[in-house]
Coordinates of N, CA and C in Angstrom, one line a residue:
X1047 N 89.9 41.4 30.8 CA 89.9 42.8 30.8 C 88.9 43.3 31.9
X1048 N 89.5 43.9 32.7 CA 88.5 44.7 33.8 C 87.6 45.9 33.4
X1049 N 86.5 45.7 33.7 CA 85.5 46.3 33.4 C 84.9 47.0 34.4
X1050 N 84.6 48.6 34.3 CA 84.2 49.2 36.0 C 82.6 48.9 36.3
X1051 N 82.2 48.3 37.4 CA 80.9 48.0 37.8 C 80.1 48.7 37.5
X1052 N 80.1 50.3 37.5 CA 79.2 51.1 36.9 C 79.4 51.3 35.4
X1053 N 80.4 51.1 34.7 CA 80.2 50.6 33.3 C 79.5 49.6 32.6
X1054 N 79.8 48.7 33.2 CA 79.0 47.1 33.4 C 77.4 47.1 33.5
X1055 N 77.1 47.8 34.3 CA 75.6 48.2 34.7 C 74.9 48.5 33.8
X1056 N 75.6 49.7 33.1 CA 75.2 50.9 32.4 C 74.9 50.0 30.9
X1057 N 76.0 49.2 30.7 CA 76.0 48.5 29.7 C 74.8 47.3 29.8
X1058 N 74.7 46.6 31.0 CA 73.5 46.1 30.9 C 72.3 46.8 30.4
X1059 N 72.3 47.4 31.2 CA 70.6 48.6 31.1 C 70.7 49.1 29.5
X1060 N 71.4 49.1 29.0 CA 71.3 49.8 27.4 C 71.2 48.6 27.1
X1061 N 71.9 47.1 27.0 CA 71.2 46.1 26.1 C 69.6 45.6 26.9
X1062 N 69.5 46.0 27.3 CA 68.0 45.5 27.9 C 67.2 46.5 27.3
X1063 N 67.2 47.6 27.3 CA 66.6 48.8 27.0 C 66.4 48.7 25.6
X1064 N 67.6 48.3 24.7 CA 67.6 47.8 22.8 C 66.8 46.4 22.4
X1065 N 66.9 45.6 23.8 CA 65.9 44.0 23.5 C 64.3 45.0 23.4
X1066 N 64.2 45.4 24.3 CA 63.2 45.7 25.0 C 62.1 46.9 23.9
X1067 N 63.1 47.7 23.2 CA 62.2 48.5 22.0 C 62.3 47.3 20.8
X1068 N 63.3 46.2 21.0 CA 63.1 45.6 19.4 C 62.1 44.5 19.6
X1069 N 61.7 44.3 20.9 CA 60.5 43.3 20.8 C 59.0 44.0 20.8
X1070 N 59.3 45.7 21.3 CA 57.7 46.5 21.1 C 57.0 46.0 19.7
X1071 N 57.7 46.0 18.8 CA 57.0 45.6 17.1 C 56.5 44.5 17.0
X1072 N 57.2 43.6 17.4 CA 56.8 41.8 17.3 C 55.2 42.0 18.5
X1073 N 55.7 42.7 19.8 CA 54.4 42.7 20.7 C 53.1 43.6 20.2
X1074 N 53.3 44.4 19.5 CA 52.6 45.1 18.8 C 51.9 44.3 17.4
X1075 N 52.6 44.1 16.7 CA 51.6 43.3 15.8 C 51.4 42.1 16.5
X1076 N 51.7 41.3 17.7 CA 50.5 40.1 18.1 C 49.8 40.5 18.3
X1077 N 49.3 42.0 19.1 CA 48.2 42.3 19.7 C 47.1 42.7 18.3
X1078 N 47.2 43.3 17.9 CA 46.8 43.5 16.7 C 46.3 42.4 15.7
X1079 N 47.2 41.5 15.7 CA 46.6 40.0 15.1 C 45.6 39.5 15.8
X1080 N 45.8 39.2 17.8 CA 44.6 38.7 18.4 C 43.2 39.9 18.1
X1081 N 43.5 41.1 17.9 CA 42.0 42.0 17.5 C 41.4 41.3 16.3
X1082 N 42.4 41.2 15.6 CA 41.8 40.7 14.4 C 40.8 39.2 14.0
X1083 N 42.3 38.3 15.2 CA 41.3 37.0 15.4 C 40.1 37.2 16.1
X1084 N 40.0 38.1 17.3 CA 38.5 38.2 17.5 C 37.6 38.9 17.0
X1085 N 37.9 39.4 16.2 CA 36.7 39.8 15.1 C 36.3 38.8 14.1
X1086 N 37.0 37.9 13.7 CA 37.0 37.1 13.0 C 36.2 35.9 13.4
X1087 N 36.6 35.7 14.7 CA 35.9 34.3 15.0 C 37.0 33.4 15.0
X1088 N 38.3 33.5 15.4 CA 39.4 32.8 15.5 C 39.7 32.7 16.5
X1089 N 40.6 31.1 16.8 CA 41.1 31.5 18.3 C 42.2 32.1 18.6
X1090 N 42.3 32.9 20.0 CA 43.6 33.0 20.5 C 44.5 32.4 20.8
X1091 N 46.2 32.4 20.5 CA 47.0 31.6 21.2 C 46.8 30.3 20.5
X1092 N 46.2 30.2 19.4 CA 46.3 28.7 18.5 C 47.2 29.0 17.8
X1093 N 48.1 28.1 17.5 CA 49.4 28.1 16.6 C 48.9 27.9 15.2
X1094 N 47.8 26.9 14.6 CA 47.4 27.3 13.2 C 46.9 28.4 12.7
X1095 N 46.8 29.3 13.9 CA 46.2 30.7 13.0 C 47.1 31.7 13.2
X1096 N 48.7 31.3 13.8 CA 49.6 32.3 14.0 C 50.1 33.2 12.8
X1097 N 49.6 32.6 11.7 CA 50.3 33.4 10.2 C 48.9 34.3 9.8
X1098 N 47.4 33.7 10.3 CA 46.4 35.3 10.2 C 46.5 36.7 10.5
X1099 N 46.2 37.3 9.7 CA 46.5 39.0 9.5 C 47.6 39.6 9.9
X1100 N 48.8 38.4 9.8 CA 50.7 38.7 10.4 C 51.3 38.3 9.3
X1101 N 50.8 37.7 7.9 CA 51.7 38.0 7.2 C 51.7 39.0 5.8
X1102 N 52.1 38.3 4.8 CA 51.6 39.2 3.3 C 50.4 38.8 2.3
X1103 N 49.7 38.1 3.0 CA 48.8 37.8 2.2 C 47.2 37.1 2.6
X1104 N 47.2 36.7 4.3 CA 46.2 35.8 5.0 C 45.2 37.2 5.7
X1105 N 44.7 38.1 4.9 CA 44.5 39.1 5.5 C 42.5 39.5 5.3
X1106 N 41.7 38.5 4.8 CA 40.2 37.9 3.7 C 40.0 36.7 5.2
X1107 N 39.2 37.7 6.2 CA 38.4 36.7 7.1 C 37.0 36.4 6.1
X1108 N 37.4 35.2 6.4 CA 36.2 34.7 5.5 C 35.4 33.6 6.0
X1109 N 34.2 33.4 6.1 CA 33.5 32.3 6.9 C 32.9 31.4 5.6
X1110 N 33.3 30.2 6.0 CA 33.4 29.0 5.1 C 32.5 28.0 5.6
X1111 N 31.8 28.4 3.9 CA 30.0 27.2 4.3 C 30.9 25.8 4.3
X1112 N 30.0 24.7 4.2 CA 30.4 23.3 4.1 C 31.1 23.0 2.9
X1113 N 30.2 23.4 1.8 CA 31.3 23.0 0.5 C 32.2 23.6 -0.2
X1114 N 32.0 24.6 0.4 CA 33.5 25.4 0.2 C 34.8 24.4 1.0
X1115 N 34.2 24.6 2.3 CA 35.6 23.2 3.1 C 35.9 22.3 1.8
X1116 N 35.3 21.7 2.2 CA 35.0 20.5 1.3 C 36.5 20.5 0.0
X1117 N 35.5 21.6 -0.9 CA 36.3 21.7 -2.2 C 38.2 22.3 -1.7
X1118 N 38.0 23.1 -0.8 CA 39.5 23.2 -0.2 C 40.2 22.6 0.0
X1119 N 39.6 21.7 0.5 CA 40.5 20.4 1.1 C 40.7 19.2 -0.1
X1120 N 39.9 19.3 -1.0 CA 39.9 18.7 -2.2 C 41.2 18.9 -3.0
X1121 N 41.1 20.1 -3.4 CA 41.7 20.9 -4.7 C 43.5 21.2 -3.8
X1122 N 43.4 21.0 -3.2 CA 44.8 21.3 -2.5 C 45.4 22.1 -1.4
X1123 N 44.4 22.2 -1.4 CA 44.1 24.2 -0.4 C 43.2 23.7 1.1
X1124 N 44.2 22.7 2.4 CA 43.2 22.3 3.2 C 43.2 23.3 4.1
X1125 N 42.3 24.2 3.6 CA 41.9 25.3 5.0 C 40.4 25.2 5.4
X1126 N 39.8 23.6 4.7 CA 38.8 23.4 5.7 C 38.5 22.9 6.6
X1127 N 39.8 21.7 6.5 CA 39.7 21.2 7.6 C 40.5 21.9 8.7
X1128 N 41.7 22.7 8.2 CA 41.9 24.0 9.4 C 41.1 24.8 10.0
X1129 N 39.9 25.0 9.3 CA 38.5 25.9 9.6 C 38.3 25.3 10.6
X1130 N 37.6 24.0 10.1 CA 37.1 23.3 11.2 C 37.7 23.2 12.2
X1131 N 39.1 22.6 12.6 CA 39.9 22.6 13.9 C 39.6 23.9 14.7
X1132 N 39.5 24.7 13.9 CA 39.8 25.9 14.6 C 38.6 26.5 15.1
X1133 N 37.4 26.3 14.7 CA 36.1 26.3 15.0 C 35.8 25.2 16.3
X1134 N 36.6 24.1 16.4 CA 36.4 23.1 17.6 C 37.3 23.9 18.7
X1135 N 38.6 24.0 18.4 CA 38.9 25.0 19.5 C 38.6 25.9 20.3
X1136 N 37.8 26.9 19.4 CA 37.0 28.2 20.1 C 35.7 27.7 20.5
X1137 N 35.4 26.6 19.8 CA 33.6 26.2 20.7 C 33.8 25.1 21.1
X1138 N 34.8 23.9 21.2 CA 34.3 23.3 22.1 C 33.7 21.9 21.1
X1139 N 33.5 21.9 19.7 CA 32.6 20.9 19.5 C 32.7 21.1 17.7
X1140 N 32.4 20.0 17.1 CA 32.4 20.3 15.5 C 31.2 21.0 14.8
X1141 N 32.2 21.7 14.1 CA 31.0 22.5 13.1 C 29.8 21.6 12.8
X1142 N 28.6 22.3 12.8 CA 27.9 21.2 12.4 C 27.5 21.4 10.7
X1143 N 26.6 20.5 9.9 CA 26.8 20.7 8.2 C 25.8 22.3 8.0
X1144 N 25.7 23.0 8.7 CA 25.4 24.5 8.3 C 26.2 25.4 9.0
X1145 N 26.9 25.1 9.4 CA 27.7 26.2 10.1 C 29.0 27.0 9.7
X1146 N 29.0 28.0 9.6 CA 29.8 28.7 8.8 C 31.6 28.7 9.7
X1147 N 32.6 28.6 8.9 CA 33.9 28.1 10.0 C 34.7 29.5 9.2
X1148 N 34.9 30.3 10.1 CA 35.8 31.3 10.0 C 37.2 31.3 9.4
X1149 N 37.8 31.4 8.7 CA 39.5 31.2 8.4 C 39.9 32.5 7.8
X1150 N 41.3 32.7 7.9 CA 41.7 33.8 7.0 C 42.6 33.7 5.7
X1151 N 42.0 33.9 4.7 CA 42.0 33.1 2.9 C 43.3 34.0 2.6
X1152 N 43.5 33.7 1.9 CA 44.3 34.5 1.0 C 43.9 35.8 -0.1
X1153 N 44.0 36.7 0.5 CA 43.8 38.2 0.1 C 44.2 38.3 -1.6
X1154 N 45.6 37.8 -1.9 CA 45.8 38.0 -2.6 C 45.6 37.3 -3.8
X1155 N 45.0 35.9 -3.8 CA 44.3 35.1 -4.6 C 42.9 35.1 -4.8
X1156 N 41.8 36.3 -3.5 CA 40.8 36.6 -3.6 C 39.6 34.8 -3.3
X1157 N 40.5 34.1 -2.7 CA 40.5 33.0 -2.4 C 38.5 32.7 -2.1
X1158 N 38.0 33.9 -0.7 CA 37.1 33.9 -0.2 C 35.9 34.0 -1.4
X1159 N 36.2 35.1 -2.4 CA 35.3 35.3 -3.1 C 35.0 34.8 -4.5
X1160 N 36.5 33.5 -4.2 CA 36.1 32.6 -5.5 C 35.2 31.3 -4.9
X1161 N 35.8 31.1 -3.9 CA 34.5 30.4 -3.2 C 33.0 30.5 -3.2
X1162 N 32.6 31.8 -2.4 CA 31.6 31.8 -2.6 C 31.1 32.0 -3.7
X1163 N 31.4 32.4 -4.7 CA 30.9 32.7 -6.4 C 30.9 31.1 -6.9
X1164 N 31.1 30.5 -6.3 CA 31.7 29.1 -6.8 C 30.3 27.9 -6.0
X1165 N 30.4 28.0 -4.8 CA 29.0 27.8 -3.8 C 28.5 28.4 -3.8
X1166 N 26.8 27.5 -3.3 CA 25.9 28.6 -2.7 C 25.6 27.7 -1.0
X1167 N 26.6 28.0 -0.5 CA 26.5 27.5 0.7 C 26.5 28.8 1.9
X1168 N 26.6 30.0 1.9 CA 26.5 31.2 3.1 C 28.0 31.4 2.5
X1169 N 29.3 31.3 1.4 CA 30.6 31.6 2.0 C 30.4 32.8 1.5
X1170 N 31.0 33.7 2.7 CA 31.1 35.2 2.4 C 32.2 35.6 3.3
X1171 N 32.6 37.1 2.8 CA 33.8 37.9 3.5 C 33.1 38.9 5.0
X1172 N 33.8 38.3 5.8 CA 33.3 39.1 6.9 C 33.9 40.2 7.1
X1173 N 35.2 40.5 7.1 CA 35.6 41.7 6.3 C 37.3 41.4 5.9
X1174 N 37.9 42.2 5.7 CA 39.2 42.4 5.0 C 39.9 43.0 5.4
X1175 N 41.3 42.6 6.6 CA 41.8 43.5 7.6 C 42.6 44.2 6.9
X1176 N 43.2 45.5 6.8 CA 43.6 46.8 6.7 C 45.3 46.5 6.9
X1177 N 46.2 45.9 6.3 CA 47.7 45.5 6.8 C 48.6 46.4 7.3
X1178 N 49.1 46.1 8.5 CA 49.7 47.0 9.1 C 48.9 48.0 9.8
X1179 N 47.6 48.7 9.7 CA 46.5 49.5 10.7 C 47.2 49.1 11.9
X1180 N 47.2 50.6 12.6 CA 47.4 50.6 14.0 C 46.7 51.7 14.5
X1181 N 45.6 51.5 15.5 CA 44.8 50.4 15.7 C 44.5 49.7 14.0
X1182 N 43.6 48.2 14.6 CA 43.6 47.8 13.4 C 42.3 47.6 12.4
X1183 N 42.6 48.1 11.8 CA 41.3 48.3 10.7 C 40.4 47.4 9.6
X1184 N 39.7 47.5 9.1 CA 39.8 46.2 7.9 C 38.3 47.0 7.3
X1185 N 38.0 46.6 5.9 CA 37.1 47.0 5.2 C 35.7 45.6 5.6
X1186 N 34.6 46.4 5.6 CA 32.9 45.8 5.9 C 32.5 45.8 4.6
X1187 N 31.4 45.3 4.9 CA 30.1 45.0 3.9 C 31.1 44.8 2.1
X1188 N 32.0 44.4 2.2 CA 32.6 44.0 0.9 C 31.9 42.6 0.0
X1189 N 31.1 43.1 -0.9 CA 30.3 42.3 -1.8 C 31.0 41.2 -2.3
X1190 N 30.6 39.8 -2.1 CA 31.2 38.6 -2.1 C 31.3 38.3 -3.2
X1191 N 32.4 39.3 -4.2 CA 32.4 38.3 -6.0 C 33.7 39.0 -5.8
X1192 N 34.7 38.2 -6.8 CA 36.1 38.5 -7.0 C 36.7 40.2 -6.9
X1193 N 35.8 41.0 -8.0 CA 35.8 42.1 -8.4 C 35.8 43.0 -7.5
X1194 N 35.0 42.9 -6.5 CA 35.1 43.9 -5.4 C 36.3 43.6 -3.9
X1195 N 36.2 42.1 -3.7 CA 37.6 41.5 -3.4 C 38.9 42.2 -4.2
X1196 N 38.6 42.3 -5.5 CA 39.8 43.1 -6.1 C 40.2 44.4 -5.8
X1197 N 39.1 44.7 -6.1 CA 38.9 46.4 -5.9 C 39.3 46.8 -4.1
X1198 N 39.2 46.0 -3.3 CA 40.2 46.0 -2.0 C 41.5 45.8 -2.0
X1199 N 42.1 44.5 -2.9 CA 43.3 44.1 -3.0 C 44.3 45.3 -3.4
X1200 N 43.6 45.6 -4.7 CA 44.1 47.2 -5.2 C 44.5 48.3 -4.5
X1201 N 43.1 48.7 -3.1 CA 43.4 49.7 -2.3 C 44.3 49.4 -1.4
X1202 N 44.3 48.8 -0.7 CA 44.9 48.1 0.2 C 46.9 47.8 -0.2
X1203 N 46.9 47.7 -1.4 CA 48.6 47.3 -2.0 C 48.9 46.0 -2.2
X1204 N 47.9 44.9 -1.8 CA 48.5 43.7 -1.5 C 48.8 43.1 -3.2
X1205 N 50.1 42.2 -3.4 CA 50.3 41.7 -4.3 C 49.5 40.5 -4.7
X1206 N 48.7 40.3 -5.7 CA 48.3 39.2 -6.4 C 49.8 37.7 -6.6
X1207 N 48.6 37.0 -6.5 CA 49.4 35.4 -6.5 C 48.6 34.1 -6.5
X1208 N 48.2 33.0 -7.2 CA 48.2 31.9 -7.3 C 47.9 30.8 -5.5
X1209 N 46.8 30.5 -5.9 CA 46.4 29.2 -4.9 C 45.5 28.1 -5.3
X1210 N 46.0 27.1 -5.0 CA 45.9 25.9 -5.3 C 44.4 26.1 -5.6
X1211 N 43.7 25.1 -6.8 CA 41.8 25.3 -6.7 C 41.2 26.4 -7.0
X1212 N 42.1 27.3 -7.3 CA 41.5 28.6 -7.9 C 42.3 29.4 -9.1
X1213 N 41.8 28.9 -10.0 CA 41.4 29.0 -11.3 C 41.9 30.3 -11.5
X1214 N 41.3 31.4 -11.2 CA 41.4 32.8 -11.1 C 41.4 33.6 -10.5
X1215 N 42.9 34.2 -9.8 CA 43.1 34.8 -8.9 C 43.1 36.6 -9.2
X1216 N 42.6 37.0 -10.6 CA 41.7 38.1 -10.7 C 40.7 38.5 -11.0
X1217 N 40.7 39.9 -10.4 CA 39.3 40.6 -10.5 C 39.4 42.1 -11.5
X1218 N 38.6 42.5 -11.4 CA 38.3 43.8 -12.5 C 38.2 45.0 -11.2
X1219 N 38.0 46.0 -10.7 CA 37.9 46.9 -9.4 C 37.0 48.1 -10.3
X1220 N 36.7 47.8 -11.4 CA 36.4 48.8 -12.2 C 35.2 47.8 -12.6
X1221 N 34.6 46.6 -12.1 CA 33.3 46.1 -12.1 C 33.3 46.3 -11.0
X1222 N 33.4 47.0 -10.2 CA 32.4 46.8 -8.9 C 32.6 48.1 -8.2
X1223 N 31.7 48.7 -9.2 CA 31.5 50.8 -9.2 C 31.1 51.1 -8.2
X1224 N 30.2 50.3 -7.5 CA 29.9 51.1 -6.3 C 30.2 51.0 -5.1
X1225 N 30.7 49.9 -4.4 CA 31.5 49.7 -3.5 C 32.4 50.8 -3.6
X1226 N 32.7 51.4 -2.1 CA 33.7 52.6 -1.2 C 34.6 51.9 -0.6
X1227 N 36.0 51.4 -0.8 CA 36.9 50.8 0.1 C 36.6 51.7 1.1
X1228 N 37.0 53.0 1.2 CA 37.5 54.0 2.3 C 36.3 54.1 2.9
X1229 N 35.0 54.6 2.4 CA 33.9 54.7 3.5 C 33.8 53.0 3.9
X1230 N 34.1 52.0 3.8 CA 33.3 50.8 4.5 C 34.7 50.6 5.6
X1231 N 35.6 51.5 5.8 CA 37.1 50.5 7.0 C 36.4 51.0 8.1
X1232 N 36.4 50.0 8.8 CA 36.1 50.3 10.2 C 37.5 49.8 11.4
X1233 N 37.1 50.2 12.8 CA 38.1 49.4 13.5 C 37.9 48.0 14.4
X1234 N 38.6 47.0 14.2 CA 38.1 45.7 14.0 C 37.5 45.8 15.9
X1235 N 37.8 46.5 16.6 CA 37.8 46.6 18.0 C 36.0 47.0 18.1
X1236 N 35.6 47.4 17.0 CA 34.3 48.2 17.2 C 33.3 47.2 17.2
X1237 N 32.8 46.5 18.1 CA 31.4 45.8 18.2 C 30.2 46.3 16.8
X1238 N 30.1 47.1 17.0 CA 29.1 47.3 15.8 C 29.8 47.2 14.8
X1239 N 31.0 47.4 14.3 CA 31.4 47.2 12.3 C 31.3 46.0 12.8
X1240 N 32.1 45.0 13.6 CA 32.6 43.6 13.5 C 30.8 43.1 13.0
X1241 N 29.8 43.4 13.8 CA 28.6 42.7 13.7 C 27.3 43.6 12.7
X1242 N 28.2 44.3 11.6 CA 27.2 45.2 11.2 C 26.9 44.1 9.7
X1243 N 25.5 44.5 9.4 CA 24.9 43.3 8.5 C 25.3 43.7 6.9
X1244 N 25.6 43.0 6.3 CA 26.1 42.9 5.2 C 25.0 44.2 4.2
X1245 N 26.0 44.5 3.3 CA 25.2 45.9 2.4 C 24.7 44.9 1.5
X1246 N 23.5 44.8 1.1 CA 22.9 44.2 0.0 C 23.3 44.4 -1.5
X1247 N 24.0 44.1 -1.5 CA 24.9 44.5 -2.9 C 25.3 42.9 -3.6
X1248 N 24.8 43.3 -5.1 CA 24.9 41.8 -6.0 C 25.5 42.4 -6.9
X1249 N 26.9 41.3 -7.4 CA 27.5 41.9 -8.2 C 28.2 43.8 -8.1
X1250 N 28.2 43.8 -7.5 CA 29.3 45.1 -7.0 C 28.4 46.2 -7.2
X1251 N 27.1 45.9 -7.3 CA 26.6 47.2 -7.5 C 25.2 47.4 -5.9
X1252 N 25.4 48.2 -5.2 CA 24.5 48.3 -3.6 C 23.3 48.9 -4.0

């Protein structure tokens, strides 16, 4: 069937024009993920941290002392020795036995803050990206015990679920009264939230 050259064209340009708005979303949330990994302490362009703060649940940047790895990699859940990898990537060299290895836990198992309630090796939440934020956001100074982890999972919408080594993937949001989801979101782009020092708060109370 003959087709007129300026039909043809036209019809090019409109499927290029439909590829072209349906890949802005996909381009849009990478960029948004790499903000995220560099706040975090993650690398760019590494394929094991392609599912961080891109899907429904890896959304708890969390820095992971030694035996936290450890027990992860134990219990079923090896996101220490993915920590690690991914800590050699961006520096160049292995963690050494104090050094804290960034990963992004599972939000909705509160993964980070069964850890550190669990050690006393440094594991704490560096913060808690904000899903979907555009720009992209994520909650600070979030008190490292389940309950206030909760008390984000809550505001935030994310659904609760089950991970391997952890025992208890709830919290109470109603023990941990004084934590402000909404006054602590910052935007992960901001030098000062990314590097602002933890609220002294034990047990959910500041």
């Amino acid at each position: 069937e003959f087709v007129p050259p300026k039909a043809a064209s036209m019809a090019r340009r409109s499927l290029c024009t439909l590829l072209v708005l349906l890949a802005l979303p996909i381009a849009r949330g990478s960029q948004r993920a790499d903000e995220a990994l560099d706040a975090c302490g993650l690398p760019k362009g590494y394929y094991p941290v392609s599912h961080c703060f891109n899907d429904a649940t890896h959304h708890t940047c969390c820095a992971l002392g030694p035996e936290a790895r450890k027990y992860a990699d134990a219990s079923g859940n090896p996101i220490g020795t993915a920590a690690s990898k991914a800590f050699k990537a961006l520096h160049g060299r292995e963690p050494g036995a104090s050094d804290l290895t960034p990963w992004c836990t599972c939000f909705g198992s509160l993964v980070c803050s069964y850890y550190a309630t669990k050690f006393d090796d440094g594991t704490k939440i560096k913060f808690i990206y904000e899903p979907g934020s555009d720009p992209p956001e994520g909650a600070f100074d979030v008190p490292t015990n389940k309950n206030c982890e909760a008390k984000a999972r809550k505001y935030f919408d994310v659904q609760a679920h089950g991970t391997p080594g952890v025992s208890d993937p709830n919290g109470a949001a109603a023990l941990c009264p004084d934590y402000d989801v909404a006054a602590n979101i910052h935007l992960l782009s901001s030098v000062e939230a990314a590097e602002a020092p933890s609220a002294s708060c034990t047990d959910g109370h500041c």
